[in-house]
PDB file of C-alpha atoms in Angstrom:
ATOM      1  CA  ILE A   1      46.507 -90.405  75.355  1.00 96.00           C
ATOM      2  CA  ALA A   2      49.597 -88.376  74.107  1.00 98.00           C
ATOM      3  CA  ALA A   3      53.173 -88.843  74.067  1.00 98.00           C
ATOM      4  CA  SER A   4      56.066 -86.476  73.467  1.00 98.00           C
ATOM      5  CA  VAL A   5      59.852 -87.862  73.523  1.00 98.00           C
ATOM      6  CA  SER A   6      63.080 -87.061  72.821  1.00 97.00           C
ATOM      7  CA  TRP A   7      64.234 -90.634  72.455  1.00 97.00           C
ATOM      8  CA  HIS A   8      62.372 -91.624  69.332  1.00 97.00           C
ATOM      9  CA  PRO A   9      62.444 -95.570  69.848  1.00 97.00           C
ATOM     10  CA  LEU A  10      60.060 -95.119  72.461  1.00 96.00           C
ATOM     11  CA  VAL A  11      57.372 -94.457  70.194  1.00 97.00           C
ATOM     12  CA  ASN A  12      58.560 -95.918  66.991  1.00 96.00           C
ATOM     13  CA  ASP A  13      59.927 -99.224  68.568  1.00 96.00           C
ATOM     14  CA  PHE A  14      58.062 -99.885  71.667  1.00 95.00           C
ATOM     15  CA  ILE A  15      54.697 -98.036  71.970  1.00 95.00           C
ATOM     16  CA  ASP A  16      53.407 -98.054  68.147  1.00 95.00           C
ATOM     17  CA  ASN A  17      55.233-101.458  67.631  1.00 94.00           C
ATOM     18  CA  GLU A  18      53.342-103.052  70.157  1.00 93.00           C
ATOM     19  CA  ASP A  19      49.785-101.218  69.502  1.00 95.00           C
ATOM     20  CA  ASN A  20      49.710 -98.438  67.126  1.00 94.00           C
ATOM     21  CA  THR A  21      46.336 -97.659  68.043  1.00 96.00           C
ATOM     22  CA  THR A  22      47.548 -96.782  71.793  1.00 95.00           C
ATOM     23  CA  LEU A  23      48.300 -93.161  71.037  1.00 97.00           C
ATOM     24  CA  ASP A  24      45.890 -90.426  69.579  1.00 97.00           C
ATOM     25  CA  ASP A  25      48.979 -88.340  69.275  1.00 98.00           C
ATOM     26  CA  SER A  26      52.628 -88.237  69.467  1.00 98.00           C
ATOM     27  CA  PHE A  27      55.497 -85.754  68.885  1.00 98.00           C
ATOM     28  CA  LEU A  28      59.230 -86.625  68.167  1.00 98.00           C
ATOM     29  CA  ALA A  29      61.401 -83.869  69.503  1.00 98.00           C
ATOM     30  CA  SER A  30      64.589 -82.573  68.497  1.00 97.00           C
ATOM     31  CA  ASN A  31      65.535 -81.990  72.192  1.00 97.00           C
ATOM     32  CA  ASP A  32      64.020 -81.700  75.621  1.00 98.00           C
ATOM     33  CA  ASN A  33      63.128 -78.086  75.081  1.00 98.00           C
ATOM     34  CA  THR A  34      60.959 -78.462  72.347  1.00 98.00           C
ATOM     35  CA  MET A  35      59.714 -81.993  73.556  1.00 98.00           C
ATOM     36  CA  ALA A  36      58.438 -80.170  76.566  1.00 98.00           C
ATOM     37  CA  ALA A  37      57.009 -77.281  75.095  1.00 98.00           C
ATOM     38  CA  LYS A  38      54.812 -79.607  72.946  1.00 98.00           C
ATOM     39  CA  ALA A  39      53.872 -81.427  76.164  1.00 98.00           C
ATOM     40  CA  LYS A  40      52.754 -78.109  77.713  1.00 98.00           C
ATOM     41  CA  ASP A  41      50.835 -77.012  74.874  1.00 98.00           C
ATOM     42  CA  TRP A  42      48.846 -80.380  75.100  1.00 98.00           C
ATOM     43  CA  ILE A  43      48.355 -79.908  78.990  1.00 97.00           C
ATOM     44  CA  LEU A  44      47.113 -76.420  78.697  1.00 97.00           C
ATOM     45  CA  SER A  45      44.650 -77.405  75.781  1.00 97.00           C
ATOM     46  CA  GLU A  46      43.296 -80.134  78.045  1.00 95.00           C
ATOM     47  CA  ALA A  47      42.894 -82.309  74.861  1.00 94.00           C
ATOM     48  CA  TYR A  48      44.441 -85.568  76.436  1.00 96.00           C
ATOM     49  CA  ASP A  49      43.676 -87.342  79.908  1.00 94.00           C
ATOM     50  CA  PHE A  50      47.211 -88.989  79.652  1.00 96.00           C
ATOM     51  CA  VAL A  51      50.310 -87.124  78.627  1.00 97.00           C
ATOM     52  CA  PHE A  52      53.535 -89.133  78.402  1.00 97.00           C
ATOM     53  CA  VAL A  53      56.684 -87.240  78.452  1.00 98.00           C
ATOM     54  CA  ASP A  54      60.590 -88.271  77.742  1.00 98.00           C
ATOM     55  CA  PHE A  55      63.583 -86.525  78.800  1.00 98.00           C
ATOM     56  CA  ASP A  56      67.039 -87.602  77.282  1.00 96.00           C
ATOM     57  CA  GLY A  57      69.445 -84.793  78.103  1.00 95.00           C
ATOM     58  CA  ALA A  58      70.665 -86.601  81.193  1.00 94.00           C
ATOM     59  CA  ASP A  59      70.955 -89.687  79.573  1.00 94.00           C
ATOM     60  CA  ALA A  60      73.111 -88.048  76.807  1.00 94.00           C
ATOM     61  CA  ALA A  61      75.365 -86.437  79.222  1.00 93.00           C
ATOM     62  CA  GLY A  62      75.744 -89.567  80.993  1.00 93.00           C
ATOM     63  CA  HIS A  63      76.881 -91.431  78.004  1.00 93.00           C
ATOM     64  CA  SER A  64      79.294 -88.902  76.786  1.00 93.00           C
ATOM     65  CA  LEU A  65      80.909 -87.801  79.822  1.00 92.00           C
ATOM     66  CA  GLY A  66      79.661 -90.047  82.862  1.00 92.00           C
ATOM     67  CA  PHE A  67      76.668 -90.565  85.052  1.00 91.00           C
ATOM     68  CA  ASP A  68      78.049 -88.963  88.056  1.00 89.00           C
ATOM     69  CA  GLY A  69      76.063 -86.376  89.882  1.00 87.00           C
ATOM     70  CA  TYR A  70      79.282 -84.514  90.856  1.00 89.00           C
ATOM     71  CA  LEU A  71      80.232 -83.761  87.272  1.00 93.00           C
ATOM     72  CA  GLU A  72      79.222 -80.399  86.544  1.00 94.00           C
ATOM     73  CA  SER A  73      77.970 -81.461  82.868  1.00 92.00           C
ATOM     74  CA  TYR A  74      75.505 -83.917  84.454  1.00 93.00           C
ATOM     75  CA  GLN A  75      74.470 -81.495  87.043  1.00 95.00           C
ATOM     76  CA  ASN A  76      73.525 -78.883  84.189  1.00 95.00           C
ATOM     77  CA  ARG A  77      71.738 -81.393  82.357  1.00 95.00           C
ATOM     78  CA  VAL A  78      69.639 -82.150  85.597  1.00 95.00           C
ATOM     79  CA  VAL A  79      68.935 -78.764  86.237  1.00 96.00           C
ATOM     80  CA  GLU A  80      67.869 -77.911  82.911  1.00 97.00           C
ATOM     81  CA  ILE A  81      65.260 -80.870  83.210  1.00 97.00           C
ATOM     82  CA  ASP A  82      64.211 -79.923  86.509  1.00 96.00           C
ATOM     83  CA  ALA A  83      63.214 -76.557  85.062  1.00 98.00           C
ATOM     84  CA  LEU A  84      61.377 -78.123  82.207  1.00 98.00           C
ATOM     85  CA  VAL A  85      59.306 -80.032  84.524  1.00 97.00           C
ATOM     86  CA  GLY A  86      58.693 -77.086  86.683  1.00 97.00           C
ATOM     87  CA  THR A  87      57.018 -75.608  83.252  1.00 98.00           C
ATOM     88  CA  LEU A  88      54.854 -78.760  82.909  1.00 98.00           C
ATOM     89  CA  LEU A  89      53.946 -78.869  86.445  1.00 97.00           C
ATOM     90  CA  ASP A  90      52.574 -75.031  86.188  1.00 97.00           C
ATOM     91  CA  ALA A  91      50.503 -75.897  83.153  1.00 97.00           C
ATOM     92  CA  VAL A  92      48.970 -78.667  85.271  1.00 97.00           C
ATOM     93  CA  MET A  93      48.220 -76.418  88.260  1.00 95.00           C
ATOM     94  CA  GLU A  94      46.555 -73.823  85.695  1.00 96.00           C
ATOM     95  CA  THR A  95      44.037 -76.270  84.073  1.00 95.00           C
ATOM     96  CA  SER A  96      43.350 -78.581  87.251  1.00 92.00           C
ATOM     97  CA  ALA A  97      40.953 -76.407  89.032  1.00 92.00           C
ATOM     98  CA  GLY A  98      38.471 -79.003  90.584  1.00 91.00           C
ATOM     99  CA  GLU A  99      40.187 -82.087  89.131  1.00 94.00           C
ATOM    100  CA  GLU A 100      42.481 -84.546  90.671  1.00 95.00           C
ATOM    101  CA  TRP A 101      45.787 -85.181  88.955  1.00 97.00           C
ATOM    102  CA  LEU A 102      48.583 -87.789  89.179  1.00 97.00           C
ATOM    103  CA  ILE A 103      52.226 -87.424  88.042  1.00 97.00           C
ATOM    104  CA  VAL A 104      54.655 -90.214  88.247  1.00 97.00           C
ATOM    105  CA  LEU A 105      58.276 -89.465  87.432  1.00 96.00           C
ATOM    106  CA  THR A 106      61.273 -91.958  87.221  1.00 94.00           C
ATOM    107  CA  SER A 107      64.282 -92.756  85.143  1.00 93.00           C
ATOM    108  CA  ASP A 108      64.726 -95.995  83.217  1.00 87.00           C
ATOM    109  CA  HIS A 109      68.046 -96.688  84.821  1.00 90.00           C
ATOM    110  CA  GLY A 110      71.272 -95.438  86.865  1.00 88.00           C
ATOM    111  CA  GLY A 111      74.637 -95.373  85.246  1.00 90.00           C
ATOM    112  CA  GLU A 112      78.394 -95.567  86.125  1.00 89.00           C
ATOM    113  CA  GLY A 113      81.173 -94.293  84.230  1.00 91.00           C
ATOM    114  CA  THR A 114      79.448 -93.916  80.732  1.00 92.00           C
ATOM    115  CA  SER A 115      77.321 -96.879  80.733  1.00 91.00           C
ATOM    116  CA  HIS A 116      74.553 -98.535  82.548  1.00 89.00           C
ATOM    117  CA  SER A 117      74.766-102.354  81.665  1.00 83.00           C
ATOM    118  CA  ALA A 118      75.978-103.696  84.658  1.00 83.00           C
ATOM    119  CA  TYR A 119      73.413-105.487  86.970  1.00 77.00           C
ATOM    120  CA  ASP A 120      74.244-103.564  90.371  1.00 80.00           C
ATOM    121  CA  LYS A 121      72.706-100.841  91.999  1.00 76.00           C
ATOM    122  CA  TYR A 122      74.854 -98.188  90.569  1.00 80.00           C
ATOM    123  CA  ASN A 123      73.062 -98.897  87.483  1.00 85.00           C
ATOM    124  CA  ARG A 124      69.896-100.142  88.441  1.00 82.00           C
ATOM    125  CA  LYS A 125      68.757 -97.583  91.265  1.00 83.00           C
ATOM    126  CA  ILE A 126      66.490 -94.948  90.185  1.00 87.00           C
ATOM    127  CA  PRO A 127      64.251 -92.102  91.443  1.00 89.00           C
ATOM    128  CA  PHE A 128      60.524 -93.020  91.598  1.00 91.00           C
ATOM    129  CA  ILE A 129      58.193 -90.104  92.719  1.00 93.00           C
ATOM    130  CA  VAL A 130      54.514 -90.423  92.776  1.00 95.00           C
ATOM    131  CA  ALA A 131      52.739 -86.824  93.301  1.00 95.00           C
ATOM    132  CA  SER A 132      49.052 -86.031  93.468  1.00 96.00           C
ATOM    133  CA  ASN A 133      46.631 -83.312  94.796  1.00 95.00           C
ATOM    134  CA  SER A 134      44.174 -86.323  95.477  1.00 95.00           C
ATOM    135  CA  PRO A 135      43.495 -86.969  99.132  1.00 95.00           C
ATOM    136  CA  ARG A 136      44.156 -90.888  98.453  1.00 95.00           C
ATOM    137  CA  VAL A 137      47.918 -90.440  97.713  1.00 95.00           C
ATOM    138  CA  ASP A 138      50.190 -90.266 100.649  1.00 92.00           C
ATOM    139  CA  VAL A 139      52.597 -87.321 100.998  1.00 89.00           C
ATOM    140  CA  GLY A 140      56.234 -87.767 102.467  1.00 88.00           C
ATOM    141  CA  PHE A 141      59.315 -89.856 101.801  1.00 85.00           C
ATOM    142  CA  MET A 142      59.031 -93.281 100.205  1.00 80.00           C
ATOM    143  CA  PRO A 143      59.728 -95.915 102.475  1.00 81.00           C
ATOM    144  CA  LEU A 144      63.628 -97.110 102.605  1.00 80.00           C
ATOM    145  CA  ALA A 145      62.676-100.869 102.671  1.00 80.00           C
ATOM    146  CA  ASP A 146      60.140-100.334  99.636  1.00 85.00           C
ATOM    147  CA  PRO A 147      61.069 -97.472  97.559  1.00 86.00           C
ATOM    148  CA  GLY A 148      59.166 -98.616  94.491  1.00 88.00           C
ATOM    149  CA  SER A 149      60.125 -99.480  90.869  1.00 88.00           C
ATOM    150  CA  GLN A 150      59.368 -99.132  87.523  1.00 91.00           C
ATOM    151  CA  MET A 151      57.094-102.138  87.505  1.00 93.00           C
ATOM    152  CA  ASP A 152      54.844 -99.950  89.690  1.00 95.00           C
ATOM    153  CA  VAL A 153      54.340 -97.359  87.149  1.00 96.00           C
ATOM    154  CA  LEU A 154      51.431 -99.020  85.129  1.00 96.00           C
ATOM    155  CA  PRO A 155      49.392-100.280  88.181  1.00 97.00           C
ATOM    156  CA  THR A 156      49.757 -97.058  89.841  1.00 97.00           C
ATOM    157  CA  ILE A 157      48.311 -95.023  87.052  1.00 96.00           C
ATOM    158  CA  MET A 158      45.374 -97.655  86.410  1.00 96.00           C
ATOM    159  CA  TYR A 159      44.634 -97.614  90.169  1.00 96.00           C
ATOM    160  CA  PHE A 160      44.179 -93.640  89.894  1.00 96.00           C
ATOM    161  CA  LEU A 161      42.076 -93.842  86.913  1.00 94.00           C
ATOM    162  CA  GLY A 162      39.949 -96.602  87.611  1.00 94.00           C
ATOM    163  CA  GLY A 163      40.423 -98.112  91.383  1.00 94.00           C
ATOM    164  CA  GLU A 164      41.620-101.959  91.692  1.00 93.00           C
ATOM    165  CA  SER A 165      39.663-103.347  89.042  1.00 95.00           C
ATOM    166  CA  ALA A 166      41.203-101.458  86.324  1.00 95.00           C
ATOM    167  CA  ILE A 167      44.694-102.870  86.960  1.00 95.00           C
ATOM    168  CA  PRO A 168      45.445-105.813  84.468  1.00 94.00           C
ATOM    169  CA  ASP A 169      46.015-109.179  85.718  1.00 93.00           C
ATOM    170  CA  GLY A 170      49.783-110.525  85.962  1.00 92.00           C
ATOM    171  CA  LEU A 171      51.471-107.765  86.417  1.00 92.00           C
ATOM    172  CA  ASP A 172      54.594-107.787  88.466  1.00 88.00           C
ATOM    173  CA  GLY A 173      54.549-104.338  89.888  1.00 93.00           C
ATOM    174  CA  GLN A 174      52.062-102.904  92.690  1.00 94.00           C
ATOM    175  CA  VAL A 175      50.216 -99.670  93.093  1.00 96.00           C
ATOM    176  CA  PHE A 176      52.505 -97.176  94.770  1.00 95.00           C
ATOM    177  CA  GLY A 177      51.588 -94.473  97.249  1.00 94.00           C
ATOM    178  CA  PHE A 178      48.033 -94.599  97.798  1.00 95.00           C
ATOM    179  CA  LYS A 179      46.871 -94.748 101.273  1.00 94.00           C
ATOM    180  CA  GLU A 180      44.571 -97.170 101.196  1.00 92.00           C
ATOM    181  CA  TYR A 181      46.377 -99.934  99.256  1.00 93.00           C
ATOM    182  CA  THR A 182      48.607-102.480 101.320  1.00 92.00           C
ATOM    183  CA  ARG A 183      51.485-103.510  99.238  1.00 91.00           C
ATOM    184  CA  ALA A 184      53.048-106.968  99.708  1.00 87.00           C
ATOM    185  CA  PRO A 185      56.686-106.641 100.813  1.00 78.00           C
ATOM    186  CA  PRO A 186      59.145-106.810  98.057  1.00 69.00           C
ATOM    187  CA  PRO A 187      60.779-110.460  97.871  1.00 66.00           C
ATOM    188  CA  PRO A 188      64.521-110.296  97.684  1.00 65.00           C
ATOM    189  CA  PRO A 189      65.664-111.325  94.421  1.00 68.00           C
ATOM    190  CA  PRO A 190      67.683-114.363  93.731  1.00 68.00           C
ATOM    191  CA  GLY A 191      71.376-113.584  94.684  1.00 77.00           C
ATOM    192  CA  ALA A 192      70.261-110.661  96.907  1.00 83.00           C
ATOM    193  CA  CYS A 193      72.956-109.703  99.501  1.00 88.00           C
ATOM    194  CA  ILE A 194      72.196-110.751 103.469  1.00 85.00           C
ATOM    195  CA  PRO A 195      73.688-107.507 104.500  1.00 89.00           C
ATOM    196  CA  ASP A 196      75.935-107.548 108.186  1.00 92.00           C
ATOM    197  CA  ALA A 197      77.520-104.116 108.033  1.00 95.00           C
ATOM    198  CA  ASN A 198      79.709-104.605 110.902  1.00 96.00           C
ATOM    199  CA  ASN A 199      81.533-107.738 109.617  1.00 96.00           C
ATOM    200  CA  CYS A 200      81.131-107.800 105.799  1.00 96.00           C
ATOM    201  CA  GLY A 201      80.239-105.796 102.575  1.00 95.00           C
ATOM    202  CA  CYS A 202      77.878-106.638  99.729  1.00 94.00           C
ATOM    203  CA  ALA A 203      79.279-107.256  96.453  1.00 92.00           C
ATOM    204  CA  SER A 204      76.330-105.478  94.865  1.00 89.00           C
ATOM    205  CA  GLU A 205      76.953-102.561  96.703  1.00 92.00           C
ATOM    206  CA  LYS A 206      80.720-102.628  95.974  1.00 95.00           C
ATOM    207  CA  GLN A 207      81.100-103.093 100.034  1.00 96.00           C
ATOM    208  CA  ALA A 208      79.859 -99.383 100.199  1.00 96.00           C
ATOM    209  CA  ASP A 209      77.694-100.417 102.937  1.00 96.00           C
ATOM    210  CA  TYR A 210      80.331-101.868 104.847  1.00 97.00           C
ATOM    211  CA  ARG A 211      80.564-100.144 108.655  1.00 97.00           C
ATOM    212  CA  GLY A 212      83.020-102.611 110.571  1.00 97.00           C
ATOM    213  CA  ASN A 213      86.428-101.729 111.972  1.00 96.00           C
ATOM    214  CA  ILE A 214      89.140-103.244 109.483  1.00 97.00           C
ATOM    215  CA  SER A 215      91.584-100.467 109.237  1.00 97.00           C
ATOM    216  CA  VAL A 216      94.455-101.967 107.253  1.00 98.00           C
ATOM    217  CA  THR A 217      94.869-102.732 103.636  1.00 97.00           C
ATOM    218  CA  ALA A 218      95.094-106.151 101.705  1.00 97.00           C
ATOM    219  CA  SER A 219      98.838-105.888 101.770  1.00 97.00           C
ATOM    220  CA  GLY A 220      99.160-104.991 105.592  1.00 97.00           C
ATOM    221  CA  LYS A 221      99.352-101.273 105.242  1.00 97.00           C
ATOM    222  CA  THR A 222      97.659 -99.136 107.745  1.00 98.00           C
ATOM    223  CA  CYS A 223      94.948 -96.916 106.982  1.00 98.00           C
ATOM    224  CA  GLN A 224      95.116 -93.091 106.947  1.00 98.00           C
ATOM    225  CA  ALA A 225      92.318 -91.376 109.026  1.00 97.00           C
ATOM    226  CA  TRP A 226      89.776 -89.953 106.676  1.00 97.00           C
ATOM    227  CA  SER A 227      89.555 -86.747 108.635  1.00 96.00           C
ATOM    228  CA  SER A 228      93.540 -86.443 108.194  1.00 97.00           C
ATOM    229  CA  GLN A 229      95.193 -84.717 105.083  1.00 96.00           C
ATOM    230  CA  SER A 230      98.753 -86.302 105.652  1.00 96.00           C
ATOM    231  CA  PRO A 231     100.378 -88.039 104.035  1.00 97.00           C
ATOM    232  CA  HIS A 232      97.756 -87.842 101.480  1.00 97.00           C
ATOM    233  CA  SER A 233      95.518 -84.872 100.744  1.00 97.00           C
ATOM    234  CA  HIS A 234      91.855 -85.827  99.436  1.00 97.00           C
ATOM    235  CA  SER A 235      88.541 -84.796  99.112  1.00 95.00           C
ATOM    236  CA  ARG A 236      86.913 -87.943 100.498  1.00 96.00           C
ATOM    237  CA  THR A 237      85.970 -86.386 103.973  1.00 95.00           C
ATOM    238  CA  SER A 238      82.810 -86.957 105.771  1.00 94.00           C
ATOM    239  CA  GLU A 239      81.502 -83.402 104.971  1.00 95.00           C
ATOM    240  CA  ASN A 240      81.802 -84.308 101.223  1.00 95.00           C
ATOM    241  CA  TYR A 241      80.462 -88.039 101.747  1.00 95.00           C
ATOM    242  CA  PRO A 242      78.084 -87.635 104.946  1.00 94.00           C
ATOM    243  CA  ASN A 243      76.295 -91.022 104.329  1.00 93.00           C
ATOM    244  CA  SER A 244      79.526 -93.301 103.826  1.00 95.00           C
ATOM    245  CA  GLY A 245      80.528 -93.853 107.367  1.00 96.00           C
ATOM    246  CA  LEU A 246      84.103 -92.222 106.984  1.00 97.00           C
ATOM    247  CA  ASP A 247      85.230 -92.697 110.707  1.00 95.00           C
ATOM    248  CA  ALA A 248      88.482 -92.939 112.057  1.00 97.00           C
ATOM    249  CA  ASN A 249      90.713 -94.715 109.681  1.00 97.00           C
ATOM    250  CA  TYR A 250      88.236 -97.732 108.870  1.00 98.00           C
ATOM    251  CA  CYS A 251      88.138 -99.276 105.235  1.00 98.00           C
ATOM    252  CA  ARG A 252      85.287 -97.904 103.315  1.00 97.00           C
ATOM    253  CA  ASN A 253      84.084 -97.113  99.653  1.00 97.00           C
ATOM    254  CA  PRO A 254      82.648 -93.596  99.376  1.00 96.00           C
ATOM    255  CA  ASP A 255      82.953 -93.489  95.550  1.00 94.00           C
ATOM    256  CA  GLY A 256      82.436 -96.401  93.526  1.00 92.00           C
ATOM    257  CA  GLU A 257      85.755 -98.309  93.718  1.00 95.00           C
ATOM    258  CA  PRO A 258      85.524-101.957  93.257  1.00 96.00           C
ATOM    259  CA  SER A 259      85.516-102.874  97.126  1.00 97.00           C
ATOM    260  CA  ALA A 260      86.166-101.076 100.303  1.00 98.00           C
ATOM    261  CA  TRP A 261      89.446 -99.018 100.533  1.00 98.00           C
ATOM    262  CA  CYS A 262      91.404 -96.580 102.281  1.00 97.00           C
ATOM    263  CA  TYR A 263      94.304 -93.952 101.912  1.00 98.00           C
ATOM    264  CA  THR A 264      97.361 -95.257 103.549  1.00 98.00           C
ATOM    265  CA  THR A 265      99.978 -94.035 106.120  1.00 97.00           C
ATOM    266  CA  ASP A 266     102.747 -94.792 103.505  1.00 97.00           C
ATOM    267  CA  SER A 267     103.673 -91.754 101.637  1.00 96.00           C
ATOM    268  CA  GLY A 268     104.434 -93.926  98.810  1.00 96.00           C
ATOM    269  CA  THR A 269     101.154 -95.543  98.480  1.00 97.00           C
ATOM    270  CA  ARG A 270      98.305 -92.998  97.982  1.00 97.00           C
ATOM    271  CA  PHE A 271      95.292 -95.743  98.599  1.00 97.00           C
ATOM    272  CA  GLU A 272      94.926 -99.555  98.155  1.00 97.00           C
ATOM    273  CA  LEU A 273      92.096-101.932  98.507  1.00 97.00           C
ATOM    274  CA  CYS A 274      90.989-103.657 101.963  1.00 98.00           C
ATOM    275  CA  GLU A 275      90.568-106.966 102.333  1.00 96.00           C
ATOM    276  CA  VAL A 276      87.118-107.010 103.867  1.00 97.00           C
ATOM    277  CA  PRO A 277      84.865-110.015 103.871  1.00 96.00           C
ATOM    278  CA  THR A 278      81.915-110.143 101.282  1.00 95.00           C
ATOM    279  CA  CYS A 279      78.574-111.005 102.541  1.00 93.00           C
ATOM    280  CA  ASP A 280      76.585-113.899 101.754  1.00 88.00           C
ATOM    281  CA  THR A 281      73.648-113.980  99.283  1.00 84.00           C
ATOM    282  CA  ALA A 282      70.211-115.202  99.463  1.00 71.00           C
ATOM    283  CA  ILE A 283      69.357-118.454  97.788  1.00 57.00           C
ATOM    284  CA  SER A 284      66.427-118.599  95.316  1.00 41.00           C
ATOM    285  CA  ILE A 285      63.573-121.036  96.815  1.00 37.00           C
ATOM    286  CA  ARG A 286      61.308-122.171  94.170  1.00 33.00           C
TER     287      ARG A 286
END
């Protein structure tokens, strides 16, 4: 097992602190390029069965200028990391003839503004990808109702390496992506929203899920149609935000405002929040 990281505490404060015999080799890189280069060398040398890599560029860009996929600074870092991941995939392809391989890719958090501390989906939603040349692993999009989580990383890897008996007891996660493994449905966490998109919006989503027909602001101003550029010009259109339900002049939240809102037909008031009901939340049963 070898680990090449750009964020040094992963090795110094976590892996080695927990058990300094876990890693056979480690590399503390000064940037993502040198980190990926070391990992590529390890893969091509076929010296290790398991290589862990950590890219830190997107996190640094988010903390400095914002975790926002529409920001050029953040986009550039993601594109750079994507290219570096490609070099590692090429190395795997070059050295894996006749062998099964597994790649698990995820991030440790989402983000909003320049932080990721809030307990909501803007900060906690992550990508989770399991890919393999093994016929045991499924191909396609992850299920919307069960997209996996960071807790699934360890059981998925252990299942690939040694089957169900290799998975340690007491883990919160489950095996992800394998055809023959049946996952238990994820339980709703305490306080989880009970969605009812036509009548209310979830506080955890900042009411971005609301799809009802309220079309006046909290102060009673009529909402401007999202397809209209008068009296207020804007970029919040259905073309730019195709999954945000920007129909007619209904209150919506396509961009992370505190709650559902709209532009108004009052030339003196550009936009206001709407008084959309907040959906109920699930009660934890012990």
